[in-house]
mmCIF file of C-alpha atoms in Angstrom:
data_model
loop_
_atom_site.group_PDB
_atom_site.id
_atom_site.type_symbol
_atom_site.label_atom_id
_atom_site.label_comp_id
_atom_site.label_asym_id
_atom_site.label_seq_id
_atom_site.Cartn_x
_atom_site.Cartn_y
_atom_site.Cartn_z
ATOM 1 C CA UNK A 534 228.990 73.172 169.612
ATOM 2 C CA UNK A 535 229.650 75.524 167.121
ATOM 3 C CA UNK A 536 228.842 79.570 167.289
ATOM 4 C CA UNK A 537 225.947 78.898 164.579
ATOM 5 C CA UNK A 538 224.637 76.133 166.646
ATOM 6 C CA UNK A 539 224.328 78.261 169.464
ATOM 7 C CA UNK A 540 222.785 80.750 168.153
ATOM 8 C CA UNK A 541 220.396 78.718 166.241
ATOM 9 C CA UNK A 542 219.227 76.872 169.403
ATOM 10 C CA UNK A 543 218.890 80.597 171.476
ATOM 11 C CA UNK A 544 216.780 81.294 168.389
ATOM 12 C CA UNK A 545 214.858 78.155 168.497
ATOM 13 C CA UNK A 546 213.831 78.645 172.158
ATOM 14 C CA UNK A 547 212.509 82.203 171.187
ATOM 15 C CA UNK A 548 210.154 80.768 168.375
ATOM 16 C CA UNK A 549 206.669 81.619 169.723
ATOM 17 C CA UNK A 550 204.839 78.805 168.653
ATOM 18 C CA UNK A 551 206.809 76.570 170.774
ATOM 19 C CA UNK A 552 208.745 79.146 173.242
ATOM 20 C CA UNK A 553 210.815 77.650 176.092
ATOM 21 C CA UNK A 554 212.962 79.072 178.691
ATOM 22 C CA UNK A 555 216.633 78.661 178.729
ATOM 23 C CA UNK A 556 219.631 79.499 180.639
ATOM 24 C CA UNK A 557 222.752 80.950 178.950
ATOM 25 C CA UNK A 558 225.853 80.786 180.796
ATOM 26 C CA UNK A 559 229.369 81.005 179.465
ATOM 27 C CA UNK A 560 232.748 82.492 180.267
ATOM 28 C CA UNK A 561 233.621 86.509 180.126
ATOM 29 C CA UNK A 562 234.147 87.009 176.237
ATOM 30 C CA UNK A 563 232.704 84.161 174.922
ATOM 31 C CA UNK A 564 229.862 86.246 172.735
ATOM 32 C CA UNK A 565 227.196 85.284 175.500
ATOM 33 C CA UNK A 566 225.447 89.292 174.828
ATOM 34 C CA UNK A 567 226.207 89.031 171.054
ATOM 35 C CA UNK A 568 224.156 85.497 170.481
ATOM 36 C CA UNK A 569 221.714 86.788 172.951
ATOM 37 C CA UNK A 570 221.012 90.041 171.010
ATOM 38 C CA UNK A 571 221.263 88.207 167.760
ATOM 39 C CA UNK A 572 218.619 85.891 168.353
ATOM 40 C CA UNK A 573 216.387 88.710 170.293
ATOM 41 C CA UNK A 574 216.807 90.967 166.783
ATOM 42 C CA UNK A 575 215.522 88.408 165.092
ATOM 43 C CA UNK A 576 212.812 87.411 167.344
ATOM 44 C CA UNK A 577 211.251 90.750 167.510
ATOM 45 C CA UNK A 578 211.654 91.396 164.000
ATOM 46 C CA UNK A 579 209.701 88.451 163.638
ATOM 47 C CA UNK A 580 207.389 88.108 166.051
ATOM 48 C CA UNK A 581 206.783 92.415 166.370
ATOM 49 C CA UNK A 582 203.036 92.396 165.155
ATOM 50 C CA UNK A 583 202.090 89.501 166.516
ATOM 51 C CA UNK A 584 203.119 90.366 170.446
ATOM 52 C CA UNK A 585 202.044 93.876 169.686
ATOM 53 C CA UNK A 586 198.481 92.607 168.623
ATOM 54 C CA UNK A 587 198.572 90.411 172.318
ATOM 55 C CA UNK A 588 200.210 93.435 173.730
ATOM 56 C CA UNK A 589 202.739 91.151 175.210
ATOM 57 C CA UNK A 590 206.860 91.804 174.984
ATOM 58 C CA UNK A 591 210.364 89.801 175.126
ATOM 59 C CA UNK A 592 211.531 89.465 178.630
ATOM 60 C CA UNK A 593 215.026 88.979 179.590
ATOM 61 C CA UNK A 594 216.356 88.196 183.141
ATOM 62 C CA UNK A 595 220.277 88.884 183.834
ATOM 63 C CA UNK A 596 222.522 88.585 187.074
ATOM 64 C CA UNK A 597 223.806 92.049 186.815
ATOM 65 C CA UNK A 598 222.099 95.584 185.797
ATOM 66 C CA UNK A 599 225.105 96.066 183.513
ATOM 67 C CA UNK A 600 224.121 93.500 181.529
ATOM 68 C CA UNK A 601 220.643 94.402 181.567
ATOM 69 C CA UNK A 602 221.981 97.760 180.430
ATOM 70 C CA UNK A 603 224.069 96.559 177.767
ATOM 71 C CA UNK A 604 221.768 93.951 176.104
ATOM 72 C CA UNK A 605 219.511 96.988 176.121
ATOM 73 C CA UNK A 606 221.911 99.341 174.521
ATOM 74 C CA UNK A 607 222.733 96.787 171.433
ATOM 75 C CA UNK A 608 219.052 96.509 171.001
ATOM 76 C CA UNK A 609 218.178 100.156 170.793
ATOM 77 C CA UNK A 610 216.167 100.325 173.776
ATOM 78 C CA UNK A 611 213.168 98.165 171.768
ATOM 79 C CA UNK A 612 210.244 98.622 173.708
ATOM 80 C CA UNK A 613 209.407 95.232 172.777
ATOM 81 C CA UNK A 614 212.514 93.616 174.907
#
């Protein structure tokens, strides 16, 4: 699987009229955090007015506060994630 195909199927599971839940797991370096923010900039810039007007957000579940932390950090600290 290529790097576009990965990120293209993170951003397909984060399409919110068909959402699903997925698992991302990958060795250290392998752009796990960059796909994953990719996709989630993309999602909210797409999705922002319509989760605002449900007042719902983008929830993301990581093993470790530091990445929690740093997935935050790359995305600004967007309220909506």
């Amino acid at each position: 699987m290529t790097n576009y195909d990965v990120g293209r199927q993170i951003a397909s599971c984060l399409d919110l009229d068909s959402p699903h839940s997925f698992f991302l797991y990958a060795g250290a370096g392998s752009g796990k955090t960059a796909h994953l923010v990719g996709a989630l900039t993309d999602a909210a810039s797409r999705w922002r007015r319509r989760l605002s007007e449900r007042d719902s957000r983008i929830c993301v579940i990581t093993y470790t506060n530091a990445a929690a932390n740093e997935i935050s950090v790359r995305l600004g600290q967007d309220p909506l994630v």
